[in-house]
PDB file of C-alpha atoms in Angstrom:
ATOM      1  CA  MET A   1      10.953  46.989 -22.354  1.00  0.00           C
ATOM      2  CA  SER A   2       8.831  47.937 -25.420  1.00  0.00           C
ATOM      3  CA  ASN A   3       5.102  46.411 -25.199  1.00  0.00           C
ATOM      4  CA  LYS A   4       4.700  46.918 -28.690  1.00  0.00           C
ATOM      5  CA  LEU A   5       3.344  44.353 -31.214  1.00  0.00           C
ATOM      6  CA  THR A   6       2.194  42.412 -28.452  1.00  0.00           C
ATOM      7  CA  ARG A   7      -1.283  40.869 -29.298  1.00  0.00           C
ATOM      8  CA  ARG A   8      -4.323  42.040 -26.735  1.00  0.00           C
ATOM      9  CA  TYR A   9      -6.361  38.928 -27.568  1.00  0.00           C
ATOM     10  CA  HIS A  10      -6.538  35.512 -28.623  1.00  0.00           C
ATOM     11  CA  ARG A  11      -8.453  32.246 -29.526  1.00  0.00           C
ATOM     12  CA  ASP A  12     -11.170  32.714 -26.456  1.00  0.00           C
ATOM     13  CA  ASP A  13     -11.702  36.130 -27.629  1.00  0.00           C
ATOM     14  CA  VAL A  14     -13.979  34.514 -30.781  1.00  0.00           C
ATOM     15  CA  GLN A  15     -17.288  32.824 -30.445  1.00  0.00           C
ATOM     16  CA  ILE A  16     -18.135  30.381 -33.463  1.00  0.00           C
ATOM     17  CA  ILE A  17     -21.890  30.529 -33.028  1.00  0.00           C
ATOM     18  CA  LYS A  18     -22.366  28.321 -36.100  1.00  0.00           C
ATOM     19  CA  ARG A  19     -20.389  26.518 -38.930  1.00  0.00           C
ATOM     20  CA  GLU A  20     -22.127  25.921 -42.040  1.00  0.00           C
ATOM     21  CA  GLU A  21     -20.566  24.322 -45.389  1.00  0.00           C
ATOM     22  CA  ALA A  22     -21.436  26.597 -48.338  1.00  0.00           C
ATOM     23  CA  TYR A  23     -19.363  24.959 -50.807  1.00  0.00           C
ATOM     24  CA  GLN A  24     -17.635  21.341 -51.435  1.00  0.00           C
ATOM     25  CA  GLY A  25     -15.531  20.381 -54.650  1.00  0.00           C
ATOM     26  CA  PHE A  26     -12.041  20.785 -55.413  1.00  0.00           C
ATOM     27  CA  PHE A  27     -11.743  22.985 -52.336  1.00  0.00           C
ATOM     28  CA  ARG A  28     -14.080  23.861 -49.518  1.00  0.00           C
ATOM     29  CA  MET A  29     -15.651  26.783 -48.246  1.00  0.00           C
ATOM     30  CA  GLU A  30     -17.225  27.473 -45.193  1.00  0.00           C
ATOM     31  CA  LYS A  31     -19.489  30.084 -43.522  1.00  0.00           C
ATOM     32  CA  LEU A  32     -18.852  31.117 -40.045  1.00  0.00           C
ATOM     33  CA  HIS A  33     -21.388  32.871 -38.008  1.00  0.00           C
ATOM     34  CA  LEU A  34     -19.230  34.890 -35.527  1.00  0.00           C
ATOM     35  CA  LYS A  35     -18.784  36.935 -32.476  1.00  0.00           C
ATOM     36  CA  GLN A  36     -15.549  38.998 -31.159  1.00  0.00           C
ATOM     37  CA  ARG A  37     -13.947  40.688 -28.831  1.00  0.00           C
ATOM     38  CA  ARG A  38     -13.771  44.447 -29.971  1.00  0.00           C
ATOM     39  CA  PHE A  39     -10.561  46.643 -28.725  1.00  0.00           C
ATOM     40  CA  ASP A  40     -13.218  48.615 -26.717  1.00  0.00           C
ATOM     41  CA  GLY A  41     -13.387  45.420 -24.517  1.00  0.00           C
ATOM     42  CA  GLN A  42     -17.317  44.751 -25.410  1.00  0.00           C
ATOM     43  CA  TRP A  43     -18.238  41.583 -27.773  1.00  0.00           C
ATOM     44  CA  SER A  44     -19.608  42.294 -31.174  1.00  0.00           C
ATOM     45  CA  GLU A  45     -23.007  41.681 -32.806  1.00  0.00           C
ATOM     46  CA  THR A  46     -23.034  38.062 -34.587  1.00  0.00           C
ATOM     47  CA  PHE A  47     -21.628  38.493 -38.433  1.00  0.00           C
ATOM     48  CA  THR A  48     -20.644  36.170 -41.138  1.00  0.00           C
ATOM     49  CA  ARG A  49     -18.001  35.470 -42.742  1.00  0.00           C
ATOM     50  CA  GLU A  50     -16.909  33.065 -45.956  1.00  0.00           C
ATOM     51  CA  ILE A  51     -13.584  31.163 -45.666  1.00  0.00           C
ATOM     52  CA  PHE A  52     -11.899  29.066 -48.350  1.00  0.00           C
ATOM     53  CA  VAL A  53     -10.850  25.983 -46.635  1.00  0.00           C
ATOM     54  CA  ARG A  54      -7.652  24.830 -48.189  1.00  0.00           C
ATOM     55  CA  GLY A  55      -5.361  23.251 -45.942  1.00  0.00           C
ATOM     56  CA  ASP A  56      -1.659  24.010 -45.162  1.00  0.00           C
ATOM     57  CA  ALA A  57       1.015  24.078 -47.596  1.00  0.00           C
ATOM     58  CA  VAL A  58       4.969  23.815 -47.955  1.00  0.00           C
ATOM     59  CA  GLY A  59       6.982  25.577 -50.345  1.00  0.00           C
ATOM     60  CA  VAL A  60      10.768  25.157 -50.967  1.00  0.00           C
ATOM     61  CA  LEU A  61      13.529  27.300 -52.095  1.00  0.00           C
ATOM     62  CA  LEU A  62      15.819  24.793 -53.965  1.00  0.00           C
ATOM     63  CA  TYR A  63      19.586  26.495 -54.352  1.00  0.00           C
ATOM     64  CA  ASP A  64      22.953  25.636 -54.670  1.00  0.00           C
ATOM     65  CA  PRO A  65      25.211  27.740 -53.095  1.00  0.00           C
ATOM     66  CA  ARG A  66      28.445  26.584 -54.456  1.00  0.00           C
ATOM     67  CA  SER A  67      27.180  27.044 -58.420  1.00  0.00           C
ATOM     68  CA  ASP A  68      24.832  29.996 -57.052  1.00  0.00           C
ATOM     69  CA  GLN A  69      21.621  28.431 -59.073  1.00  0.00           C
ATOM     70  CA  LEU A  70      18.072  28.145 -58.283  1.00  0.00           C
ATOM     71  CA  LEU A  71      15.678  25.576 -59.320  1.00  0.00           C
ATOM     72  CA  MET A  72      12.391  27.263 -60.666  1.00  0.00           C
ATOM     73  CA  VAL A  73       9.407  25.332 -61.874  1.00  0.00           C
ATOM     74  CA  GLU A  74       6.894  26.944 -64.777  1.00  0.00           C
ATOM     75  CA  GLN A  75       2.884  25.924 -64.683  1.00  0.00           C
ATOM     76  CA  PHE A  76      -0.142  26.649 -65.568  1.00  0.00           C
ATOM     77  CA  ARG A  77      -2.128  28.551 -62.647  1.00  0.00           C
ATOM     78  CA  PRO A  78      -6.246  29.060 -63.751  1.00  0.00           C
ATOM     79  CA  GLY A  79      -6.581  32.000 -60.878  1.00  0.00           C
ATOM     80  CA  ALA A  80      -4.291  34.151 -62.796  1.00  0.00           C
ATOM     81  CA  LEU A  81      -6.669  33.958 -65.796  1.00  0.00           C
ATOM     82  CA  TYR A  82      -8.811  36.624 -64.140  1.00  0.00           C
ATOM     83  CA  ASP A  83      -6.071  39.144 -65.092  1.00  0.00           C
ATOM     84  CA  GLU A  84      -6.433  39.218 -69.105  1.00  0.00           C
ATOM     85  CA  THR A  85      -3.176  41.250 -69.436  1.00  0.00           C
ATOM     86  CA  GLN A  86      -0.942  38.404 -68.092  1.00  0.00           C
ATOM     87  CA  SER A  87       0.243  34.941 -68.841  1.00  0.00           C
ATOM     88  CA  PRO A  88      -1.338  31.992 -66.626  1.00  0.00           C
ATOM     89  CA  TRP A  89       1.950  30.487 -66.755  1.00  0.00           C
ATOM     90  CA  MET A  90       4.136  31.419 -63.584  1.00  0.00           C
ATOM     91  CA  PHE A  91       7.544  30.973 -62.317  1.00  0.00           C
ATOM     92  CA  GLU A  92       7.504  29.503 -59.039  1.00  0.00           C
ATOM     93  CA  ILE A  93       9.610  27.387 -56.514  1.00  0.00           C
ATOM     94  CA  VAL A  94       8.829  23.739 -55.596  1.00  0.00           C
ATOM     95  CA  ALA A  95       5.412  23.583 -53.495  1.00  0.00           C
ATOM     96  CA  GLY A  96       2.361  21.529 -52.294  1.00  0.00           C
ATOM     97  CA  MET A  97      -0.200  20.739 -49.850  1.00  0.00           C
ATOM     98  CA  THR A  98       0.617  18.498 -46.567  1.00  0.00           C
ATOM     99  CA  GLU A  99      -1.486  15.043 -46.414  1.00  0.00           C
ATOM    100  CA  GLU A 100      -2.393  13.380 -43.336  1.00  0.00           C
ATOM    101  CA  GLY A 101       0.614  11.841 -41.139  1.00  0.00           C
ATOM    102  CA  GLU A 102       3.583  13.332 -43.277  1.00  0.00           C
ATOM    103  CA  THR A 103       5.912  15.474 -41.627  1.00  0.00           C
ATOM    104  CA  LEU A 104       6.420  18.948 -43.053  1.00  0.00           C
ATOM    105  CA  GLU A 105       9.980  18.061 -44.329  1.00  0.00           C
ATOM    106  CA  ASP A 106       8.284  14.805 -45.654  1.00  0.00           C
ATOM    107  CA  VAL A 107       6.319  16.867 -47.965  1.00  0.00           C
ATOM    108  CA  VAL A 108       9.136  19.364 -48.890  1.00  0.00           C
ATOM    109  CA  ARG A 109      11.235  15.990 -50.318  1.00  0.00           C
ATOM    110  CA  ARG A 110       8.318  14.273 -51.495  1.00  0.00           C
ATOM    111  CA  GLU A 111       7.578  17.778 -53.626  1.00  0.00           C
ATOM    112  CA  ALA A 112      10.611  17.937 -54.854  1.00  0.00           C
ATOM    113  CA  GLN A 113      10.899  14.388 -56.317  1.00  0.00           C
ATOM    114  CA  GLU A 114       7.405  14.671 -57.848  1.00  0.00           C
ATOM    115  CA  GLU A 115       8.217  18.237 -59.438  1.00  0.00           C
ATOM    116  CA  ALA A 116      11.355  18.218 -60.001  1.00  0.00           C
ATOM    117  CA  GLY A 117      12.673  14.894 -59.998  1.00  0.00           C
ATOM    118  CA  CYS A 118      15.527  16.395 -57.382  1.00  0.00           C
ATOM    119  CA  ASP A 119      17.115  15.076 -53.874  1.00  0.00           C
ATOM    120  CA  ILE A 120      18.057  17.449 -50.921  1.00  0.00           C
ATOM    121  CA  GLU A 121      21.074  17.504 -49.447  1.00  0.00           C
ATOM    122  CA  ALA A 122      19.891  19.898 -46.445  1.00  0.00           C
ATOM    123  CA  LEU A 123      16.981  21.586 -45.086  1.00  0.00           C
ATOM    124  CA  GLU A 124      16.513  24.590 -43.209  1.00  0.00           C
ATOM    125  CA  LYS A 125      13.304  26.109 -42.184  1.00  0.00           C
ATOM    126  CA  LEU A 126      12.571  29.435 -42.983  1.00  0.00           C
ATOM    127  CA  PHE A 127       9.429  30.581 -41.289  1.00  0.00           C
ATOM    128  CA  SER A 128       5.359  30.321 -41.595  1.00  0.00           C
ATOM    129  CA  TYR A 129       3.231  32.811 -42.520  1.00  0.00           C
ATOM    130  CA  TRP A 130      -0.751  33.207 -43.610  1.00  0.00           C
ATOM    131  CA  VAL A 131      -1.315  33.118 -47.422  1.00  0.00           C
ATOM    132  CA  SER A 132      -4.643  35.576 -47.042  1.00  0.00           C
ATOM    133  CA  PRO A 133      -5.998  35.141 -43.800  1.00  0.00           C
ATOM    134  CA  GLY A 134      -9.396  37.737 -44.038  1.00  0.00           C
ATOM    135  CA  GLY A 135     -10.756  34.980 -46.035  1.00  0.00           C
ATOM    136  CA  MET A 136      -8.648  31.685 -45.878  1.00  0.00           C
ATOM    137  CA  ASP A 137      -7.109  29.156 -43.710  1.00  0.00           C
ATOM    138  CA  GLU A 138      -4.143  28.265 -45.794  1.00  0.00           C
ATOM    139  CA  GLN A 139      -0.767  28.765 -44.152  1.00  0.00           C
ATOM    140  CA  ILE A 140       2.521  28.087 -45.828  1.00  0.00           C
ATOM    141  CA  ALA A 141       5.717  26.456 -44.000  1.00  0.00           C
ATOM    142  CA  LEU A 142       8.697  27.834 -45.906  1.00  0.00           C
ATOM    143  CA  PHE A 143      12.066  26.139 -46.437  1.00  0.00           C
ATOM    144  CA  LEU A 144      15.483  26.214 -47.862  1.00  0.00           C
ATOM    145  CA  GLY A 145      16.423  23.103 -49.809  1.00  0.00           C
ATOM    146  CA  VAL A 146      20.170  22.823 -50.205  1.00  0.00           C
ATOM    147  CA  ILE A 147      20.691  21.100 -53.637  1.00  0.00           C
ATOM    148  CA  ASP A 148      23.397  19.835 -55.884  1.00  0.00           C
ATOM    149  CA  SER A 149      22.833  21.426 -59.465  1.00  0.00           C
ATOM    150  CA  ARG A 150      24.656  19.116 -61.181  1.00  0.00           C
ATOM    151  CA  LYS A 151      22.481  16.260 -60.803  1.00  0.00           C
ATOM    152  CA  VAL A 152      19.634  18.256 -61.661  1.00  0.00           C
ATOM    153  CA  THR A 153      17.955  17.223 -65.206  1.00  0.00           C
ATOM    154  CA  GLU A 154      15.810  20.244 -66.514  1.00  0.00           C
ATOM    155  CA  GLY A 155      12.774  19.020 -68.267  1.00  0.00           C
ATOM    156  CA  VAL A 156       9.174  18.442 -67.815  1.00  0.00           C
ATOM    157  CA  TYR A 157       7.984  16.623 -64.571  1.00  0.00           C
ATOM    158  CA  GLY A 158       4.781  16.187 -62.296  1.00  0.00           C
ATOM    159  CA  LEU A 159       1.978  13.557 -62.056  1.00  0.00           C
ATOM    160  CA  ASP A 160      -0.042  12.804 -64.333  1.00  0.00           C
ATOM    161  CA  ASP A 161      -3.210  11.972 -62.409  1.00  0.00           C
ATOM    162  CA  GLU A 162      -3.036  14.862 -60.888  1.00  0.00           C
ATOM    163  CA  HIS A 163      -3.028  16.856 -64.435  1.00  0.00           C
ATOM    164  CA  GLU A 164       0.188  18.465 -63.490  1.00  0.00           C
ATOM    165  CA  ASP A 165       2.957  19.656 -66.258  1.00  0.00           C
ATOM    166  CA  ILE A 166       5.625  21.137 -64.529  1.00  0.00           C
ATOM    167  CA  ARG A 167       8.581  22.663 -66.335  1.00  0.00           C
ATOM    168  CA  VAL A 168      12.039  22.765 -64.524  1.00  0.00           C
ATOM    169  CA  GLU A 169      15.027  24.579 -65.038  1.00  0.00           C
ATOM    170  CA  LEU A 170      18.093  25.482 -63.059  1.00  0.00           C
ATOM    171  CA  VAL A 171      18.670  29.953 -62.932  1.00  0.00           C
ATOM    172  CA  ASP A 172      21.430  32.100 -61.925  1.00  0.00           C
ATOM    173  CA  PHE A 173      20.673  33.814 -58.785  1.00  0.00           C
ATOM    174  CA  SER A 174      21.233  36.956 -60.773  1.00  0.00           C
ATOM    175  CA  GLU A 175      18.866  36.130 -63.173  1.00  0.00           C
ATOM    176  CA  ALA A 176      16.019  35.390 -60.593  1.00  0.00           C
ATOM    177  CA  VAL A 177      16.612  38.877 -59.251  1.00  0.00           C
ATOM    178  CA  ARG A 178      15.826  40.239 -62.638  1.00  0.00           C
ATOM    179  CA  GLY A 179      13.098  38.373 -62.607  1.00  0.00           C
ATOM    180  CA  LEU A 180      11.732  39.878 -59.702  1.00  0.00           C
ATOM    181  CA  GLN A 181      12.608  43.367 -60.951  1.00  0.00           C
ATOM    182  CA  ASP A 182      11.228  43.389 -64.246  1.00  0.00           C
ATOM    183  CA  GLY A 183       7.975  40.963 -62.792  1.00  0.00           C
ATOM    184  CA  ARG A 184       8.229  37.797 -64.387  1.00  0.00           C
ATOM    185  CA  ILE A 185       8.284  36.299 -60.670  1.00  0.00           C
ATOM    186  CA  ASN A 186       5.120  37.866 -59.216  1.00  0.00           C
ATOM    187  CA  ASN A 187       3.957  35.295 -56.847  1.00  0.00           C
ATOM    188  CA  ALA A 188       3.860  35.471 -53.257  1.00  0.00           C
ATOM    189  CA  MET A 189       5.762  32.371 -52.151  1.00  0.00           C
ATOM    190  CA  ALA A 190       8.514  32.807 -54.886  1.00  0.00           C
ATOM    191  CA  ILE A 191       9.070  36.595 -53.994  1.00  0.00           C
ATOM    192  CA  ILE A 192       9.269  35.794 -50.213  1.00  0.00           C
ATOM    193  CA  ALA A 193      11.775  33.110 -50.601  1.00  0.00           C
ATOM    194  CA  LEU A 194      14.145  34.894 -53.156  1.00  0.00           C
ATOM    195  CA  GLN A 195      14.089  38.256 -50.823  1.00  0.00           C
ATOM    196  CA  TRP A 196      15.169  35.970 -47.940  1.00  0.00           C
ATOM    197  CA  LEU A 197      17.825  34.293 -50.058  1.00  0.00           C
ATOM    198  CA  GLN A 198      18.866  37.947 -50.945  1.00  0.00           C
ATOM    199  CA  LEU A 199      19.498  38.656 -47.222  1.00  0.00           C
ATOM    200  CA  ASN A 200      21.014  35.033 -46.407  1.00  0.00           C
ATOM    201  CA  ARG A 201      23.014  34.088 -49.783  1.00  0.00           C
ATOM    202  CA  GLU A 202      26.306  35.325 -48.208  1.00  0.00           C
ATOM    203  CA  ARG A 203      26.124  32.917 -45.175  1.00  0.00           C
ATOM    204  CA  LEU A 204      24.911  29.936 -47.459  1.00  0.00           C
ATOM    205  CA  GLN A 205      27.871  30.502 -49.680  1.00  0.00           C
ATOM    206  CA  GLN A 206      30.268  31.057 -46.934  1.00  0.00           C
ATOM    207  CA  GLN A 207      28.965  27.770 -44.730  1.00  0.00           C
ATOM    208  CA  TRP A 208      28.779  25.271 -48.537  1.00  0.00           C
ATOM    209  CA  CYS A 209      31.537  26.688 -50.222  1.00  0.00           C
ATOM    210  CA  GLN A 210      34.302  25.997 -47.410  1.00  0.00           C
ATOM    211  CA  SER A 211      32.747  22.675 -46.648  1.00  0.00           C
TER     212      SER A 211
END
């Protein structure tokens, strides 16, 4: 049996010498003083890394297998202002940050209501992944949420006290794929979710169109 892709080291092979709060505002940044076990078995010298401490999030691909439509949202993203060649309004899937005391499924259903006024018939956990582990602590838990597109009202949603202004629209699967190909859909969470759907769409349609 192959022993490839087997992790050699684990958490005990890192020493956090000191942890400093570098910044606290809407988000937090910490400065870590670290030692790590090297692949030659020796410990490294102490070095520093700044970590953007954002917390964990969920994303949910809202899809109706019977009509072959997805619910997509469009909203302003200030990080995209740093590329002057692109619009900072992005086409995304519904997502949100986890809060203490909530399960991941609770967060998914809450965000679907807040961002899209949408009820979810069934949930399927896809996987979790790191966003940018070289400098950020955030992990995304990604879900599929089966919806009834006939009960979706397109329009503008979001919470005023969080300055949300979120436009909701139903998109045919074929149009979403074209959005991937031509770059209209260009954020990681939506790309990952839609590529997963390309691989699993036939199974979902067989499951739900025959039920």
